[in-house]
Coordinates of N, CA and C and ligand atoms in Angstrom, one line a residue:
M1 N 17.4 -42.8 30.4 CA 16.7 -43.1 29.1 C 16.0 -42.2 28.8
K2 N 14.6 -42.4 29.8 CA 13.8 -41.4 29.6 C 13.5 -40.2 30.2
T3 N 14.0 -39.7 28.8 CA 14.4 -38.2 28.8 C 12.9 -37.8 28.7
R4 N 12.9 -36.4 28.7 CA 11.5 -35.6 28.4 C 11.1 -35.5 26.9
E5 N 11.6 -35.6 25.9 CA 11.8 -36.2 24.4 C 10.6 -37.2 24.2
Y6 N 11.4 -38.3 25.4 CA 11.1 -39.6 25.0 C 9.4 -39.7 25.7
Q7 N 9.3 -38.9 26.9 CA 7.8 -38.6 27.4 C 7.1 -37.9 26.3
I8 N 7.4 -36.9 25.6 CA 6.3 -36.3 24.6 C 6.4 -36.9 23.6
L9 N 7.0 -38.2 23.2 CA 6.9 -39.1 22.0 C 5.4 -40.3 22.3
L10 N 6.0 -40.4 23.2 CA 5.3 -41.2 24.3 C 3.6 -40.6 23.7
H11 N 3.6 -39.7 24.7 CA 2.3 -39.1 25.1 C 2.0 -38.7 23.6
A12 N 2.2 -38.5 22.8 CA 1.9 -38.2 21.4 C 1.4 -39.5 20.9
C13 N 1.9 -40.5 20.7 CA 1.3 -42.0 20.5 C -0.3 -42.3 20.9
S14 N -0.3 -41.4 22.3 CA -2.3 -42.1 22.7 C -3.2 -40.9 21.7
Q15 N -2.8 -40.2 21.0 CA -3.6 -39.5 20.5 C -3.6 -39.6 19.0
E16 N -5.0 -39.1 18.8 CA -5.2 -40.0 17.0 C -4.4 -39.1 16.0
G17 N -4.2 -39.3 15.1 CA -3.3 -39.1 13.9 C -2.0 -39.1 14.2
C18 N -1.1 -38.7 13.2 CA 0.3 -39.1 12.8 C 1.1 -38.1 14.0
L19 N 1.9 -38.5 14.8 CA 2.6 -38.0 16.1 C 3.6 -36.8 15.6
I20 N 4.4 -37.0 14.4 CA 5.0 -35.9 13.7 C 4.6 -35.0 13.1
C21 N 3.5 -35.1 12.3 CA 2.5 -34.2 11.8 C 2.0 -33.4 13.3
K22 N 1.2 -34.1 14.1 CA 0.5 -33.2 15.4 C 1.9 -32.2 16.3
L23 N 3.2 -33.0 16.4 CA 4.3 -32.2 17.5 C 4.6 -31.1 16.9
A24 N 4.8 -31.5 15.1 CA 5.3 -30.3 14.5 C 4.4 -28.5 14.2
L25 N 3.5 -29.5 14.0 CA 2.1 -28.5 14.3 C 1.9 -27.5 15.0
E26 N 2.3 -28.3 16.6 CA 2.0 -27.8 17.3 C 3.4 -26.8 17.9
S27 N 4.1 -27.2 17.4 CA 5.6 -26.4 17.4 C 5.5 -25.0 16.7
T28 N 4.8 -25.2 15.5 CA 5.0 -24.2 14.6 C 3.4 -23.2 15.1
R29 N 2.6 -23.6 15.7 CA 1.3 -23.2 15.9 C 2.0 -21.9 17.5
R30 N 2.8 -22.7 18.5 CA 3.7 -21.9 19.6 C 4.2 -21.0 18.9
Y31 N 5.0 -21.1 17.8 CA 5.9 -19.7 17.0 C 4.6 -19.0 16.3
L32 N 3.5 -19.1 15.8 CA 3.0 -18.0 15.8 C 2.2 -17.0 16.7
E33 N 2.2 -18.0 17.8 CA 2.0 -17.7 18.9 C 2.4 -16.5 19.5
A34 N 3.7 -16.8 19.5 CA 4.7 -16.3 20.0 C 4.8 -14.8 19.3
F35 N 4.4 -14.7 17.6 CA 4.6 -13.8 16.6 C 3.4 -13.0 17.0
K36 N 2.0 -13.5 17.9 CA 1.3 -13.0 17.6 C 1.1 -12.1 18.5
Y37 N 1.3 -12.0 20.0 CA 1.6 -11.4 21.1 C 2.5 -10.9 21.3
E38 N 4.2 -11.3 21.1 CA 5.1 -10.5 21.4 C 5.8 -10.0 20.3
Q39 N 6.1 -10.8 19.5 CA 7.3 -10.9 18.5 C 7.1 -10.2 17.3
F40 N 5.7 -9.6 16.9 CA 5.7 -8.4 16.0 C 6.0 -7.7 16.2
T41 N 6.3 -6.8 17.2 CA 7.3 -5.9 17.1 C 8.9 -6.1 17.1
D42 N 9.6 -7.0 17.1 CA 10.7 -6.9 17.5 C 11.5 -6.4 15.9
V43 N 12.1 -6.1 16.0 CA 13.1 -5.7 14.7 C 13.3 -6.5 13.8
G44 N 13.9 -7.7 14.6 CA 14.8 -9.2 13.5 C 13.4 -9.6 12.9
I45 N 12.2 -9.5 13.5 CA 11.5 -10.6 12.6 C 10.5 -9.7 12.1
R46 N 10.9 -8.2 11.6 CA 9.7 -7.7 11.0 C 10.7 -7.7 9.8
E47 N 12.3 -7.3 10.0 CA 12.9 -7.4 8.6 C 13.2 -8.7 8.0
E48 N 13.0 -9.9 8.5 CA 13.0 -11.3 8.3 C 11.9 -11.1 7.4
L49 N 10.5 -10.8 8.0 CA 9.2 -11.1 6.9 C 9.3 -10.1 6.1
R50 N 9.7 -8.8 6.3 CA 10.0 -7.9 5.0 C 10.9 -8.7 3.5
R51 N 11.8 -9.5 3.8 CA 12.7 -10.3 3.1 C 11.7 -11.4 2.0
T52 N 11.1 -11.9 3.1 CA 10.3 -13.6 2.4 C 8.9 -12.7 1.9
Q53 N 8.8 -11.8 2.1 CA 7.6 -11.2 1.9 C 6.2 -11.4 2.4
G54 N 6.3 -11.7 3.6 CA 5.3 -11.9 4.6 C 5.5 -13.8 4.6
F55 N 4.5 -14.3 5.5 CA 4.1 -15.8 5.7 C 3.6 -16.3 3.9
C56 N 3.8 -17.8 4.4 CA 3.5 -18.4 2.9 C 1.4 -18.4 3.2
H57 N 1.1 -18.9 2.3 CA -0.7 -18.8 2.3 C -1.1 -19.5 3.4
T58 N -0.5 -20.9 3.5 CA -1.0 -21.0 4.9 C -1.1 -20.7 6.1
H59 N 0.1 -20.3 6.4 CA 0.6 -19.6 7.9 C 0.1 -18.0 7.9
T60 N -0.3 -18.0 6.7 CA -1.0 -15.9 6.8 C -2.1 -16.6 7.1
W61 N -2.8 -17.6 6.9 CA -4.3 -17.9 6.3 C -4.7 -18.3 8.1
Q62 N -3.6 -19.6 8.9 CA -3.6 -19.9 9.6 C -3.6 -18.4 10.8
L63 N -2.8 -17.7 10.6 CA -2.6 -16.1 11.4 C -4.0 -15.6 12.0
V64 N -4.5 -15.6 10.4 CA -6.3 -14.8 10.3 C -6.9 -15.6 11.0
R65 N -6.7 -16.7 10.9 CA -7.4 -17.8 12.3 C -7.8 -17.3 13.2
M66 N -6.5 -16.9 13.8 CA -6.1 -16.7 15.3 C -6.1 -15.4 15.7
G67 N -6.9 -14.8 15.0 CA -7.1 -13.4 15.0 C -6.2 -12.4 15.3
A68 N -5.0 -12.6 14.7 CA -3.8 -11.2 14.9 C -3.8 -10.4 14.2
S69 N -4.7 -9.7 14.2 CA -5.5 -8.4 13.2 C -4.3 -7.2 13.1
L70 N -3.5 -6.7 14.7 CA -2.3 -5.7 14.7 C -1.3 -6.1 14.1
P71 N -1.0 -7.7 14.7 CA 0.3 -7.9 13.9 C 0.6 -7.9 12.2
L72 N -0.6 -8.3 12.2 CA -0.9 -8.6 10.3 C -0.7 -7.3 9.9
A73 N -1.6 -6.5 10.5 CA -1.7 -5.1 9.8 C 0.1 -4.3 9.6
Q74 N 0.3 -4.4 10.9 CA 1.9 -4.1 10.7 C 2.8 -5.0 9.9
A75 N 2.7 -5.9 10.1 CA 4.2 -6.8 9.3 C 4.0 -6.9 7.7
Y76 N 2.4 -6.5 7.7 CA 2.1 -6.8 6.2 C 2.1 -5.2 5.4
R77 N 1.8 -4.4 6.5 CA 2.4 -2.9 5.9 C 3.9 -2.9 5.6
D78 N 4.5 -3.5 6.3 CA 6.1 -2.9 5.9 C 5.9 -3.9 4.6
V79 N 5.5 -4.9 4.3 CA 5.7 -5.5 2.7 C 5.3 -4.8 1.4
L80 N 3.7 -4.0 2.3 CA 3.1 -3.1 1.0 C 3.5 -2.0 0.9
S81 N 5.0 -1.0 1.4 CA 5.2 -0.3 1.3 C 6.2 -0.2 0.4
D82 N 7.2 -1.7 1.0 CA 8.2 -2.1 0.0 C 7.9 -2.3 -1.4
S83 N 6.6 -3.1 -2.1 CA 5.9 -2.6 -2.9 C 5.7 -1.4 -3.8
I84 N 5.1 -0.7 -2.9 CA 4.4 1.0 -3.4 C 5.8 1.3 -3.9
D85 N 7.4 1.2 -3.0 CA 8.6 1.8 -3.3 C 8.7 1.3 -4.9
Q86 N 8.7 -0.1 -4.7 CA 8.9 -0.8 -6.0 C 8.9 0.0 -7.2
L87 N 6.7 -0.2 -6.5 CA 6.3 0.1 -8.3 C 6.6 2.0 -8.8
R88 N 6.9 2.3 -7.2 CA 7.2 4.3 -8.0 C 8.6 3.7 -9.0
H89 N 9.7 3.0 -8.6 CA 10.9 3.4 -9.1 C 10.8 2.5 -10.3
S90 N 10.5 2.0 -10.9 CA 10.6 0.8 -11.3 C 9.6 1.1 -13.1
T91 N 10.3 0.4 -13.9 CA 9.9 1.1 -15.0 C 9.4 -0.5 -15.6
P92 N 8.2 -0.6 -16.3 CA 7.3 -1.6 -16.8 C 8.3 -2.4 -17.6
T93 N 8.2 -4.2 -17.6 CA 9.1 -5.1 -18.3 C 7.8 -6.1 -18.6
A94 N 8.2 -6.6 -19.9 CA 7.3 -7.4 -20.8 C 6.8 -8.9 -19.5
P95 N 5.6 -8.9 -19.6 CA 5.6 -9.8 -18.4 C 5.5 -11.1 -18.7
G96 N 6.5 -11.1 -17.2 CA 7.4 -12.8 -17.0 C 8.0 -13.2 -18.6
A97 N 8.7 -12.3 -19.1 CA 9.6 -12.7 -20.3 C 10.6 -13.9 -19.8
G98 N 11.6 -13.0 -19.0 CA 12.4 -13.4 -18.7 C 12.4 -15.3 -18.3
R99 N 11.4 -15.5 -17.6 CA 10.9 -16.7 -17.4 C 10.6 -17.4 -18.1
L100 N 9.5 -16.8 -18.5 CA 8.7 -18.0 -20.0 C 10.4 -18.3 -21.0
R101 N 10.9 -17.4 -21.4 CA 12.7 -17.6 -21.7 C 13.4 -19.0 -21.7
R102 N 13.4 -18.5 -20.5 CA 14.2 -19.9 -19.5 C 13.6 -21.3 -19.8
L103 N 12.1 -21.2 -20.0 CA 11.4 -22.4 -19.3 C 11.0 -22.9 -21.0
L104 N 11.4 -22.0 -22.4 CA 11.2 -22.8 -23.5 C 12.9 -23.2 -23.5
E105 N 13.7 -22.7 -23.2 CA 15.0 -22.9 -23.8 C 15.5 -24.4 -22.9
G106 N 14.8 -24.6 -21.5 CA 14.8 -25.7 -21.4 C 14.5 -27.0 -21.5
R107 N 13.0 -26.3 -22.0 CA 12.5 -28.0 -23.1 C 13.1 -28.0 -24.0
N108 N 13.7 -27.3 -25.3 CA 14.3 -27.2 -26.7 C 15.7 -28.1 -26.4
G109 N 15.4 -29.0 -25.5 CA 16.9 -29.9 -25.9 C 17.8 -29.3 -25.0
A110 N 19.4 -29.2 -25.5 CA 20.7 -28.5 -25.0 C 20.6 -28.5 -23.4
G111 N 19.8 -27.8 -22.3 CA 19.8 -27.6 -21.1 C 18.8 -28.1 -20.6
R112 N 18.9 -30.3 -20.1 CA 18.2 -30.6 -19.8 C 17.8 -29.9 -17.8
A113 N 19.0 -29.4 -17.8 CA 18.9 -29.6 -16.1 C 18.5 -28.4 -15.8
S114 N 18.2 -27.3 -17.0 CA 17.4 -26.1 -16.5 C 16.3 -25.9 -16.6
S115 N 15.7 -26.8 -17.1 CA 14.1 -27.1 -17.2 C 13.6 -27.8 -15.9
A116 N 14.5 -28.2 -14.7 CA 14.3 -28.3 -13.6 C 13.4 -27.3 -12.7
G117 N 13.4 -26.3 -13.4 CA 13.3 -25.2 -12.6 C 14.0 -23.6 -12.7
T118 N 13.6 -23.0 -12.0 CA 14.1 -21.5 -12.2 C 14.7 -20.9 -11.2
P119 N 16.0 -21.3 -10.4 CA 16.4 -21.0 -8.9 C 16.4 -19.2 -9.1
G120 N 16.1 -18.8 -7.9 CA 16.2 -17.4 -8.0 C 15.1 -16.5 -7.9
S121 N 14.2 -17.1 -9.2 CA 12.4 -16.8 -9.2 C 11.3 -17.0 -8.4
T122 N 12.2 -18.3 -7.3 CA 11.1 -18.2 -6.1 C 11.3 -17.4 -4.4
R123 N 10.4 -17.4 -3.8 CA 10.3 -16.6 -3.3 C 11.2 -17.2 -1.8
P124 N 11.3 -16.4 -0.9 CA 12.2 -17.2 0.1 C 11.3 -17.9 1.2
D125 N 11.8 -18.9 1.8 CA 10.9 -19.4 2.4 C 10.3 -18.7 3.7
C126 N 9.3 -19.4 3.9 CA 8.2 -18.8 5.1 C 9.1 -18.7 6.3
P127 N 9.1 -18.1 7.2 CA 9.8 -18.2 8.6 C 8.6 -19.5 9.0
A128 N 7.7 -18.9 9.2 CA 6.8 -20.2 10.0 C 7.2 -21.7 9.1
C129 N 7.4 -22.2 7.8 CA 7.9 -23.0 7.5 C 8.9 -23.7 7.9
K130 N 10.4 -22.4 7.7 CA 10.9 -23.3 8.3 C 11.2 -23.6 9.6
R131 N 10.4 -22.7 10.5 CA 10.2 -23.5 12.1 C 9.2 -24.6 12.1
H132 N 8.3 -25.2 11.3 CA 7.8 -26.4 10.9 C 8.6 -27.7 10.5
A133 N 9.7 -26.9 9.8 CA 11.1 -28.5 9.2 C 11.9 -28.6 10.4
L134 N 12.3 -27.3 11.0 CA 13.1 -28.1 11.6 C 12.6 -28.7 13.1
A135 N 10.9 -28.5 13.5 CA 10.6 -29.6 14.2 C 10.3 -30.6 13.6
E136 N 10.0 -30.7 12.4 CA 9.9 -32.1 12.1 C 11.0 -32.8 12.1
E137 N 12.5 -32.1 11.9 CA 14.0 -32.8 12.0 C 14.1 -33.3 13.5
R138 N 13.7 -32.6 14.1 CA 14.2 -32.6 15.7 C 13.5 -33.8 16.2
Y139 N 12.0 -33.9 15.9 CA 10.9 -34.9 16.6 C 11.4 -36.2 15.9
I140 N 11.9 -36.3 14.5 CA 12.4 -37.8 13.9 C 13.0 -38.0 14.8
Q141 N 14.3 -37.1 14.9 CA 15.4 -37.7 15.5 C 15.1 -38.4 16.7
D142 N 14.3 -38.0 17.7 CA 14.0 -38.0 18.9 C 13.6 -39.6 18.3
L143 N 12.5 -39.7 17.3 CA 11.9 -40.7 17.3 C 12.6 -41.9 17.3
R144 N 13.9 -41.8 16.2 CA 14.6 -43.0 16.1 C 15.1 -43.6 17.6
Q145 N 15.2 -42.9 18.2 CA 16.0 -43.0 19.7 C 15.1 -43.6 20.1
A146 N 13.7 -43.1 20.2 CA 12.9 -43.9 21.2 C 12.4 -45.2 20.5
L147 N 12.7 -45.4 19.3 CA 12.1 -46.8 18.6 C 12.8 -47.9 19.5
L148 N 13.6 -47.5 20.1 CA 14.6 -48.5 20.3 C 14.4 -48.9 21.9
D149 N 13.3 -48.4 22.2 CA 12.9 -48.9 23.6 C 11.1 -49.5 23.3
D150 N 11.0 -50.7 24.0 CA 10.0 -51.9 23.8 C 8.7 -51.0 24.1
E151 N 8.2 -50.4 25.2 CA 7.2 -50.0 25.4 C 6.7 -49.3 24.4
F152 N 7.9 -48.3 24.0 CA 7.3 -47.0 23.0 C 7.0 -47.5 22.0
M153 N 7.6 -48.7 21.6 CA 7.4 -49.8 20.3 C 6.0 -50.4 20.1
G154 N 5.7 -50.6 21.5 CA 4.1 -51.0 21.9 C 3.0 -50.0 21.5
Q155 N 3.7 -48.7 22.1 CA 2.6 -47.7 21.9 C 2.5 -47.1 20.4
L156 N 3.7 -46.9 20.1 CA 3.5 -46.9 18.2 C 3.0 -47.8 17.9
S157 N 3.2 -48.8 17.8 CA 2.0 -49.9 17.0 C 0.5 -50.1 17.3
A158 N 0.2 -49.2 18.6 CA -1.0 -49.2 18.5 C -1.7 -48.2 18.1
S159 N -0.8 -46.7 17.6 CA -1.7 -45.4 17.5 C -1.8 -45.2 15.8
S160 N -2.0 -44.7 15.3 CA -2.6 -44.3 13.9 C -1.5 -44.3 13.3
G161 N 0.1 -44.6 13.8 CA 0.9 -44.3 12.7 C 1.5 -42.8 12.3
L162 N 2.6 -43.2 11.4 CA 3.1 -42.2 10.6 C 2.1 -41.7 9.5
C163 N 2.0 -40.4 9.0 CA 1.5 -40.2 8.1 C 2.8 -40.6 6.7
L164 N 2.1 -40.9 5.5 CA 3.4 -41.6 4.1 C 4.1 -40.6 3.9
E165 N 4.1 -38.9 4.1 CA 5.5 -38.2 4.1 C 6.2 -37.8 4.9
H166 N 5.9 -38.5 6.6 CA 6.9 -38.6 7.7 C 6.9 -39.8 8.2
F167 N 6.6 -40.6 7.5 CA 7.3 -41.8 7.5 C 8.4 -41.9 6.2
R168 N 8.7 -41.5 5.0 CA 9.3 -40.8 4.5 C 10.5 -40.6 5.2
L169 N 10.7 -39.4 5.4 CA 11.4 -38.8 6.2 C 11.9 -39.4 7.0
A170 N 11.3 -39.6 7.7 CA 12.0 -40.8 8.8 C 12.8 -41.5 8.4
N171 N 12.4 -42.3 7.4 CA 13.5 -43.2 7.2 C 14.7 -42.3 6.5
E172 N 14.4 -41.7 5.5 CA 15.7 -40.8 4.7 C 16.3 -39.6 5.2
L173 N 15.8 -39.0 6.2 CA 16.4 -37.5 6.5 C 17.6 -38.3 7.1
R174 N 18.8 -37.4 6.5 CA 20.2 -37.3 6.9 C 20.7 -37.0 8.6
Q175 N 20.9 -37.4 9.6 CA 20.8 -36.8 10.8 C 22.1 -37.4 11.5
T176 N 22.5 -37.0 13.4 CA 23.2 -37.7 13.9 C 22.8 -39.6 13.6
A177 N 23.8 -40.0 13.4 CA 23.3 -41.5 13.6 C 23.0 -42.3 14.9
V178 N 22.1 -42.9 15.1 CA 21.2 -43.8 16.0 C 21.5 -45.2 15.8
H179 N 22.2 -45.6 17.0 CA 23.3 -47.0 16.6 C 21.6 -48.0 17.3
G180 N 21.6 -49.1 16.5 CA 20.5 -49.8 16.8 C 19.3 -50.0 15.7
D181 N 18.8 -51.3 16.3 CA 17.7 -51.3 14.7 C 16.5 -50.3 14.4
W182 N 16.6 -49.2 14.7 CA 15.5 -48.6 14.5 C 14.5 -48.3 13.4
Q183 N 15.2 -48.7 12.5 CA 14.4 -48.4 10.9 C 13.9 -49.6 10.7
Q184 N 14.0 -51.2 11.6 CA 13.4 -52.2 11.0 C 12.4 -52.1 12.0
R185 N 12.5 -51.4 13.3 CA 11.3 -51.6 13.9 C 10.3 -50.9 13.6
L186 N 10.9 -49.4 13.1 CA 9.9 -48.4 12.4 C 8.8 -49.0 11.6
Q187 N 9.8 -49.6 10.6 CA 8.7 -50.7 9.7 C 7.7 -51.7 10.1
Q188 N 8.4 -52.1 11.1 CA 7.7 -53.3 12.2 C 6.0 -52.4 12.7
A189 N 6.5 -51.1 13.2 CA 5.1 -50.6 13.9 C 4.6 -49.9 12.8
Q190 N 5.1 -49.5 12.1 CA 3.9 -48.9 10.5 C 3.1 -49.6 10.2
L191 N 3.6 -51.1 9.5 CA 3.1 -52.0 9.2 C 1.5 -52.7 9.7
A192 N 2.1 -52.8 11.3 CA 0.7 -52.9 12.1 C -0.3 -51.8 11.5
C193 N 0.4 -50.3 12.1 CA -0.9 -49.2 12.1 C -1.7 -49.7 10.6
L194 N -0.9 -49.5 9.8 CA -1.2 -49.9 8.3 C -2.4 -50.7 7.9
E195 N -2.2 -51.9 8.6 CA -2.9 -53.6 8.4 C -4.2 -53.3 9.5
R196 N -4.0 -52.3 10.5 CA -5.3 -52.0 11.6 C -6.5 -51.4 10.5
L197 N -5.6 -50.0 9.6 CA -6.8 -48.8 9.6 C -7.2 -49.6 8.2
D198 N -6.1 -50.6 7.3 CA -6.8 -51.4 6.3 C -7.9 -52.3 6.7
A199 N -8.0 -52.7 7.9 CA -8.9 -53.6 8.0 C -10.1 -52.6 8.8
R200 N -10.2 -51.3 9.3 CA -11.3 -51.0 9.3 C -11.8 -50.3 8.2
L201 N -11.2 -49.6 7.4 CA -11.4 -49.2 6.0 C -12.7 -50.0 5.6
G202 N -11.9 -51.7 5.1 CA -12.5 -52.7 4.5 C -13.8 -52.3 5.6
E203 N -14.1 -52.6 6.9 CA -15.2 -52.5 7.3 C -16.5 -51.6 7.1
L204 N -15.4 -50.3 7.3 CA -16.4 -49.3 6.6 C -17.2 -49.1 5.5
I205 N -16.7 -49.9 4.1 CA -16.9 -49.8 3.2 C -17.9 -51.0 3.2
R206 N -17.5 -52.0 3.8 CA -18.7 -53.1 3.8 C -19.8 -52.5 4.6
K207 N -20.0 -52.0 5.4 CA -21.1 -51.8 6.2 C -21.8 -50.3 5.6
H208 N -21.7 -49.8 4.9 CA -21.9 -49.1 3.6 C -23.1 -49.8 3.0
D209 N -22.5 -50.7 2.7 CA -23.6 -51.9 1.6 C -25.0 -51.5 2.7
Y210 N -26.1 -51.4 1.9 CA -27.5 -51.6 2.3 C -28.0 -52.9 2.9
R211 N -27.2 -54.1 2.7 CA -27.3 -55.5 3.1 C -27.3 -55.6 4.9
F212 N -26.1 -54.7 5.0 CA -24.9 -54.7 6.2 C -25.9 -53.7 7.1
Q213 N -26.6 -52.6 6.2 CA -26.4 -51.1 7.5 C -26.9 -51.3 8.7
D214 N -28.1 -52.6 9.3 CA -28.6 -52.5 10.2 C -27.3 -53.0 11.9
E215 N -26.4 -53.2 11.3 CA -25.0 -54.0 12.1 C -24.4 -52.5 13.0
E216 N -24.0 -52.8 13.7 CA -23.3 -52.0 14.9 C -22.7 -51.8 14.1
K217 N -22.6 -49.6 14.9 CA -20.6 -49.0 14.4 C -20.1 -49.1 14.8
G218 N -19.1 -49.1 14.9 CA -18.2 -49.2 15.5 C -17.0 -48.0 15.3
P219 N -15.8 -48.4 15.6 CA -14.4 -46.8 15.2 C -14.3 -47.1 14.1
E220 N -14.7 -48.1 13.2 CA -14.3 -48.4 11.7 C -15.0 -46.7 11.2
M221 N -16.0 -46.6 11.8 CA -16.6 -45.0 11.1 C -15.6 -44.1 10.9
H222 N -14.9 -43.8 11.9 CA -14.0 -42.8 11.5 C -12.8 -43.3 11.0
A223 N -12.7 -44.1 10.1 CA -11.8 -44.8 9.4 C -11.1 -43.6 8.2
W224 N -12.0 -43.1 7.9 CA -11.8 -42.8 6.2 C -11.1 -41.2 6.6
K225 N -11.6 -40.8 8.1 CA -10.4 -39.5 8.8 C -9.4 -40.1 8.9
Q226 N -9.0 -41.0 9.3 CA -7.7 -41.3 10.2 C -7.0 -41.5 8.9
A227 N -7.5 -42.4 7.7 CA -7.2 -42.6 6.0 C -6.6 -41.0 5.2
A228 N -7.3 -40.1 5.3 CA -7.3 -39.1 5.0 C -5.7 -38.5 5.6
G229 N -5.6 -38.8 6.9 CA -4.5 -38.1 7.7 C -3.1 -38.6 7.2
L230 N -3.6 -40.1 7.2 CA -2.5 -40.9 6.6 C -1.3 -40.7 5.6
V231 N -2.9 -40.4 4.6 CA -2.4 -40.2 3.2 C -1.6 -39.0 2.6
G232 N -2.7 -38.0 3.4 CA -2.5 -36.3 3.3 C -2.1 -35.3 4.4
G233 N -1.5 -36.1 5.2 CA -0.9 -35.4 6.2 C -2.1 -34.8 7.4
E234 N -1.6 -34.3 8.7 CA -2.6 -34.2 9.6 C -3.2 -32.6 9.0
E235 N -4.7 -32.5 9.9 CA -4.9 -31.2 9.6 C -4.5 -30.4 10.6
I236 N -4.5 -29.2 9.9 CA -4.0 -27.7 11.0 C -5.0 -27.5 11.9
Q237 N -5.2 -27.1 13.1 CA -6.5 -27.1 13.6 C -6.3 -25.8 14.0
Ligands
ZN1 ZN1 2.8 -36.9 9.6
ZN2 ZN1 4.7 -21.4 5.9

């Protein structure tokens, strides 16, 4: 019953912040580290990065902060040389004409469905974002299983809880069925976490009042940061 996956989740409960955020961010960081130290020379990865035109904004700058200078220089030079080729061989078109026309057509009656976006005009998914989404799915599957265990329930209820986005995903993701009342237990644990944070926020706000400023400060003084992580998702370290 107490698998390695279970132990990882249990340990994550003892740390501050949404455990799915933390674990998925760690997994993505390991992926970026592997890219930085070895995989940037891998032909397959270089090809993929050419196709996706690099990593997204978030992951490009995460790599910059990680000091991945040579890997970025080499991989992004590929992307640049593709752009140079395109510029050398293309003739100018009216700026954004196609996209604008599609948007206008979508707005003026007829095709309501077509206003929902312009498929094909978006850039392919960043490889690190894909890795992040896979990690989220895997940990959510493990979480549903772990929720059936009473020890885990206790730890999760005493933790920071899930951020709003991961709570939604944990409820809604279509995955291999886990038999048992995991969903009810998830809601019960999340409610305990939210109520505790709400009380701490109340205390923090109350102690900001000059009449109570001499009172001793406690864990509630960090509650604003916990609320930021819970509502907006945890920060990339
Ligand atoms: Zn989260
Ligand atoms: Zn990304």
